[in-house]
Short mmCIF file of the C-alpha atoms (twelve columns), coordinates in Angstrom:
data_MODEL
# 
_entry.id   MODEL 
# 
loop_
_atom_site.group_PDB 
_atom_site.id 
_atom_site.type_symbol 
_atom_site.label_atom_id 
_atom_site.label_alt_id 
_atom_site.label_comp_id 
_atom_site.label_asym_id 
_atom_site.label_seq_id 
_atom_site.Cartn_x 
_atom_site.Cartn_y 
_atom_site.Cartn_z 
_atom_site.pdbx_PDB_model_num 
ATOM 1   C CA . MET A 1   -79.530 -137.957 5.889  1 
ATOM 2   C CA . THR A 2   -79.821 -141.565 7.044  1 
ATOM 3   C CA . HIS A 3   -77.025 -143.612 8.585  1 
ATOM 4   C CA . THR A 4   -76.808 -145.436 5.242  1 
ATOM 5   C CA . ASP A 5   -76.033 -142.145 3.472  1 
ATOM 6   C CA . SER A 6   -73.065 -141.550 5.761  1 
ATOM 7   C CA . ILE A 7   -71.561 -144.958 4.841  1 
ATOM 8   C CA . PRO A 8   -71.833 -144.974 1.037  1 
ATOM 9   C CA . ASP A 9   -70.058 -148.267 0.385  1 
ATOM 10  C CA . LEU A 10  -72.471 -150.516 2.309  1 
ATOM 11  C CA . ILE A 11  -74.061 -153.238 0.219  1 
ATOM 12  C CA . LEU A 12  -77.790 -152.565 0.042  1 
ATOM 13  C CA . ALA A 13  -80.244 -155.465 0.119  1 
ATOM 14  C CA . GLN A 14  -81.895 -154.391 -3.139 1 
ATOM 15  C CA . ARG A 15  -78.565 -154.805 -4.954 1 
ATOM 16  C CA . VAL A 16  -78.448 -158.520 -4.088 1 
ATOM 17  C CA . PRO A 17  -81.287 -160.223 -6.003 1 
ATOM 18  C CA . PRO A 18  -80.330 -163.732 -4.731 1 
ATOM 19  C CA . LEU A 19  -81.246 -162.585 -1.196 1 
ATOM 20  C CA . GLN A 20  -84.932 -163.304 -1.772 1 
ATOM 21  C CA . ALA A 21  -84.245 -166.845 -2.995 1 
ATOM 22  C CA . LEU A 22  -81.941 -167.482 -0.031 1 
ATOM 23  C CA . LEU A 23  -84.621 -166.324 2.417  1 
ATOM 24  C CA . ARG A 24  -87.299 -168.408 0.672  1 
ATOM 25  C CA . ARG A 25  -85.243 -171.505 1.528  1 
ATOM 26  C CA . TYR A 26  -86.217 -170.730 5.132  1 
ATOM 27  C CA . GLY A 27  -89.838 -169.968 4.274  1 
ATOM 28  C CA . LEU A 28  -89.287 -166.235 4.770  1 
ATOM 29  C CA . THR A 29  -90.864 -163.663 2.493  1 
ATOM 30  C CA . THR A 30  -89.633 -160.191 1.621  1 
ATOM 31  C CA . HIS A 31  -91.790 -157.121 1.218  1 
ATOM 32  C CA . TRP A 32  -90.411 -153.943 -0.326 1 
ATOM 33  C CA . VAL A 33  -91.801 -150.643 0.901  1 
ATOM 34  C CA . PRO A 34  -91.631 -147.401 -1.102 1 
ATOM 35  C CA . ASP A 35  -88.694 -145.026 -0.747 1 
ATOM 36  C CA . GLY A 36  -89.162 -142.696 2.183  1 
ATOM 37  C CA . ALA A 37  -91.946 -144.767 3.743  1 
ATOM 38  C CA . PRO A 38  -91.680 -146.145 7.271  1 
ATOM 39  C CA . ILE A 39  -90.563 -149.773 7.375  1 
ATOM 40  C CA . PRO A 40  -93.125 -151.978 9.154  1 
ATOM 41  C CA . GLY A 41  -91.627 -154.008 11.970 1 
ATOM 42  C CA . SER A 42  -88.365 -152.028 12.088 1 
ATOM 43  C CA . PHE A 43  -87.117 -151.863 15.674 1 
ATOM 44  C CA . TRP A 44  -84.555 -149.132 14.927 1 
ATOM 45  C CA . GLY A 45  -86.542 -147.322 12.233 1 
ATOM 46  C CA . ALA A 46  -85.685 -146.769 8.609  1 
ATOM 47  C CA . PRO A 47  -83.566 -147.784 6.838  1 
ATOM 48  C CA . GLU A 48  -83.221 -150.835 9.116  1 
ATOM 49  C CA . ALA A 49  -85.076 -154.005 8.107  1 
ATOM 50  C CA . GLY A 50  -88.314 -154.867 9.845  1 
ATOM 51  C CA . VAL A 51  -89.763 -158.226 10.859 1 
ATOM 52  C CA . ILE A 52  -93.333 -159.335 11.381 1 
ATOM 53  C CA . GLY A 53  -93.733 -163.086 11.734 1 
ATOM 54  C CA . THR A 54  -91.800 -164.638 8.863  1 
ATOM 55  C CA . GLU A 55  -92.003 -161.490 6.745  1 
ATOM 56  C CA . LEU A 56  -88.966 -159.283 6.245  1 
ATOM 57  C CA . HIS A 57  -89.722 -155.658 5.340  1 
ATOM 58  C CA . LEU A 58  -87.117 -153.728 3.372  1 
ATOM 59  C CA . ARG A 59  -86.639 -150.474 1.545  1 
ATOM 60  C CA . GLN A 60  -84.217 -149.671 -1.278 1 
ATOM 61  C CA . ASP A 61  -81.820 -148.092 1.235  1 
ATOM 62  C CA . THR A 62  -81.903 -151.034 3.688  1 
ATOM 63  C CA . PRO A 63  -78.369 -152.390 4.159  1 
ATOM 64  C CA . LEU A 64  -77.866 -156.064 3.371  1 
ATOM 65  C CA . HIS A 65  -76.364 -156.694 6.811  1 
ATOM 66  C CA . SER A 66  -79.583 -155.401 8.401  1 
ATOM 67  C CA . ALA A 67  -81.755 -157.623 6.202  1 
ATOM 68  C CA . LEU A 68  -79.644 -160.680 7.018  1 
ATOM 69  C CA . HIS A 69  -79.502 -159.837 10.721 1 
ATOM 70  C CA . GLU A 70  -83.269 -159.557 11.102 1 
ATOM 71  C CA . ALA A 71  -83.830 -162.662 8.955  1 
ATOM 72  C CA . CYS A 72  -81.399 -164.583 11.162 1 
ATOM 73  C CA . HIS A 73  -83.353 -163.496 14.239 1 
ATOM 74  C CA . VAL A 74  -86.425 -165.143 12.695 1 
ATOM 75  C CA . ILE A 75  -84.404 -168.268 11.864 1 
ATOM 76  C CA . CYS A 76  -82.858 -168.530 15.341 1 
ATOM 77  C CA . MET A 77  -85.883 -167.867 17.550 1 
ATOM 78  C CA . ASP A 78  -88.124 -170.618 18.848 1 
ATOM 79  C CA . PRO A 79  -91.505 -171.223 17.167 1 
ATOM 80  C CA . GLN A 80  -93.509 -169.637 19.992 1 
ATOM 81  C CA . ARG A 81  -91.647 -166.317 19.739 1 
ATOM 82  C CA . ARG A 82  -91.704 -166.476 15.950 1 
ATOM 83  C CA . ALA A 83  -95.506 -166.871 15.944 1 
ATOM 84  C CA . GLY A 84  -95.911 -163.591 17.832 1 
ATOM 85  C CA . LEU A 85  -92.993 -161.720 16.287 1 
ATOM 86  C CA . HIS A 86  -93.599 -158.070 15.555 1 
ATOM 87  C CA . THR A 87  -90.692 -155.613 15.507 1 
ATOM 88  C CA . ASP A 88  -88.705 -156.678 18.604 1 
ATOM 89  C CA . ALA A 89  -86.963 -160.016 18.076 1 
ATOM 90  C CA . GLY A 90  -85.895 -160.238 21.718 1 
ATOM 91  C CA . GLY A 91  -83.734 -163.195 22.677 1 
ATOM 92  C CA . ASP A 92  -80.708 -163.488 24.926 1 
ATOM 93  C CA . TYR A 93  -77.014 -162.752 24.355 1 
ATOM 94  C CA . ALA A 94  -76.272 -166.285 23.176 1 
ATOM 95  C CA . GLU A 95  -78.995 -166.062 20.538 1 
ATOM 96  C CA . GLU A 96  -77.800 -162.602 19.451 1 
ATOM 97  C CA . ASP A 97  -74.295 -163.982 18.947 1 
ATOM 98  C CA . ALA A 98  -75.750 -166.891 16.958 1 
ATOM 99  C CA . VAL A 99  -77.676 -164.415 14.789 1 
ATOM 100 C CA . CYS A 100 -74.465 -162.501 14.015 1 
ATOM 101 C CA . TYR A 101 -72.606 -165.733 13.231 1 
ATOM 102 C CA . LEU A 102 -75.353 -167.056 10.958 1 
ATOM 103 C CA . GLN A 103 -75.643 -163.820 8.988  1 
ATOM 104 C CA . ILE A 104 -71.925 -164.074 8.171  1 
ATOM 105 C CA . VAL A 105 -72.352 -167.726 7.133  1 
ATOM 106 C CA . LEU A 106 -75.323 -166.858 4.913  1 
ATOM 107 C CA . ALA A 107 -73.396 -164.032 3.234  1 
ATOM 108 C CA . ASP A 108 -71.095 -166.699 1.797  1 
ATOM 109 C CA . HIS A 109 -74.156 -168.039 -0.061 1 
ATOM 110 C CA . LEU A 110 -74.802 -164.717 -1.797 1 
ATOM 111 C CA . PRO A 111 -72.757 -164.305 -4.989 1 
ATOM 112 C CA . GLY A 112 -70.631 -161.178 -4.904 1 
ATOM 113 C CA . VAL A 113 -71.003 -160.694 -1.148 1 
ATOM 114 C CA . GLY A 114 -69.274 -163.257 1.095  1 
ATOM 115 C CA . GLY A 115 -68.638 -163.285 4.794  1 
ATOM 116 C CA . ALA A 116 -65.561 -161.043 4.675  1 
ATOM 117 C CA . ARG A 117 -67.445 -158.253 2.930  1 
ATOM 118 C CA . LEU A 118 -70.415 -158.592 5.273  1 
ATOM 119 C CA . CYS A 119 -68.051 -158.342 8.259  1 
ATOM 120 C CA . ALA A 120 -66.624 -155.107 6.821  1 
ATOM 121 C CA . ASP A 121 -70.148 -153.706 6.460  1 
ATOM 122 C CA . MET A 122 -70.997 -154.776 10.018 1 
ATOM 123 C CA . ASP A 123 -67.901 -152.970 11.303 1 
ATOM 124 C CA . ALA A 124 -68.663 -149.847 9.256  1 
ATOM 125 C CA . TRP A 125 -72.220 -149.781 10.567 1 
ATOM 126 C CA . GLY A 126 -71.102 -150.009 14.174 1 
ATOM 127 C CA . TYR A 127 -71.530 -153.595 15.358 1 
ATOM 128 C CA . THR A 128 -69.198 -154.060 18.319 1 
ATOM 129 C CA . PHE A 129 -67.243 -157.184 19.174 1 
ATOM 130 C CA . ARG A 130 -64.885 -157.875 22.049 1 
ATOM 131 C CA . LEU A 131 -61.929 -158.465 19.706 1 
ATOM 132 C CA . GLY A 132 -62.554 -155.279 17.734 1 
ATOM 133 C CA . SER A 133 -64.054 -156.500 14.460 1 
ATOM 134 C CA . ALA A 134 -66.666 -158.882 13.152 1 
ATOM 135 C CA . ALA A 135 -64.113 -160.852 11.114 1 
ATOM 136 C CA . VAL A 136 -61.761 -161.381 14.058 1 
ATOM 137 C CA . TRP A 137 -64.697 -162.318 16.319 1 
ATOM 138 C CA . PHE A 138 -65.969 -164.803 13.715 1 
ATOM 139 C CA . ALA A 139 -62.536 -166.401 13.245 1 
ATOM 140 C CA . GLN A 140 -61.303 -166.427 16.840 1 
ATOM 141 C CA . ASP A 141 -64.063 -165.894 19.388 1 
ATOM 142 C CA . ALA A 142 -67.355 -167.219 18.044 1 
ATOM 143 C CA . GLU A 143 -67.176 -170.888 19.042 1 
ATOM 144 C CA . ASP A 144 -70.072 -170.434 21.490 1 
ATOM 145 C CA . ALA A 145 -72.233 -168.970 18.716 1 
ATOM 146 C CA . ARG A 146 -71.336 -171.827 16.364 1 
ATOM 147 C CA . ALA A 147 -72.098 -174.379 19.093 1 
ATOM 148 C CA . TRP A 148 -75.470 -172.712 19.727 1 
ATOM 149 C CA . LEU A 149 -76.352 -172.990 16.024 1 
ATOM 150 C CA . LEU A 150 -75.263 -176.648 15.935 1 
ATOM 151 C CA . ARG A 151 -77.245 -177.451 19.100 1 
ATOM 152 C CA . HIS A 152 -80.403 -175.942 17.606 1 
ATOM 153 C CA . GLY A 153 -79.982 -177.701 14.250 1 
ATOM 154 C CA . LEU A 154 -79.288 -174.546 12.238 1 
ATOM 155 C CA . LEU A 155 -75.766 -175.477 11.124 1 
ATOM 156 C CA . GLN A 156 -74.343 -178.775 9.933  1 
ATOM 157 C CA . ALA A 157 -71.119 -180.085 11.476 1 
ATOM 158 C CA . ASP A 158 -69.181 -178.747 8.476  1 
ATOM 159 C CA . GLY A 159 -70.557 -175.242 9.129  1 
ATOM 160 C CA . ALA A 160 -73.062 -175.230 6.276  1 
ATOM 161 C CA . PRO A 161 -76.588 -173.961 6.951  1 
ATOM 162 C CA . THR A 162 -79.323 -176.578 7.358  1 
ATOM 163 C CA . TRP A 163 -81.854 -174.226 5.723  1 
ATOM 164 C CA . THR A 164 -84.401 -174.861 8.479  1 
ATOM 165 C CA . LEU A 165 -85.962 -172.634 11.104 1 
ATOM 166 C CA . ARG A 166 -85.269 -173.416 14.745 1 
ATOM 167 C CA . GLY A 167 -87.866 -175.875 15.999 1 
ATOM 168 C CA . ALA A 168 -89.261 -176.583 12.539 1 
# 
């Protein structure tokens, strides 16, 4: 049994066909691996998404929040780290917060998902936030993450994504 099996209501990446088009806007590609196979570039192991360069590796049981989280690591990291990226995205706490913020923003651009639902999935999976939930963190405690994304040109002033990679 995988962690995904124990949380049956999580949205899986394969159930959101617009995900691939959204990621292509950033120049990211998705690769689907067979059921039961190891996921290349997965830091935590299957069913978590894997990253190698600008390639996102997924399986049918990969949760959407995992796919978005790893994609947002690629988006948020500087070009030098991105060029050598394999499995471990690294980064500091400020970047990790920005990754979490951006994945919630991007969920609003996926029909049938939205930020509120992604926050619920993040909470169910076990993300931890100082205020107790992803939604409360996003609404009340994420100004530093938003400012980080603005400073690096990844969000517009109105909060919309710029659809560019950091440093591109």
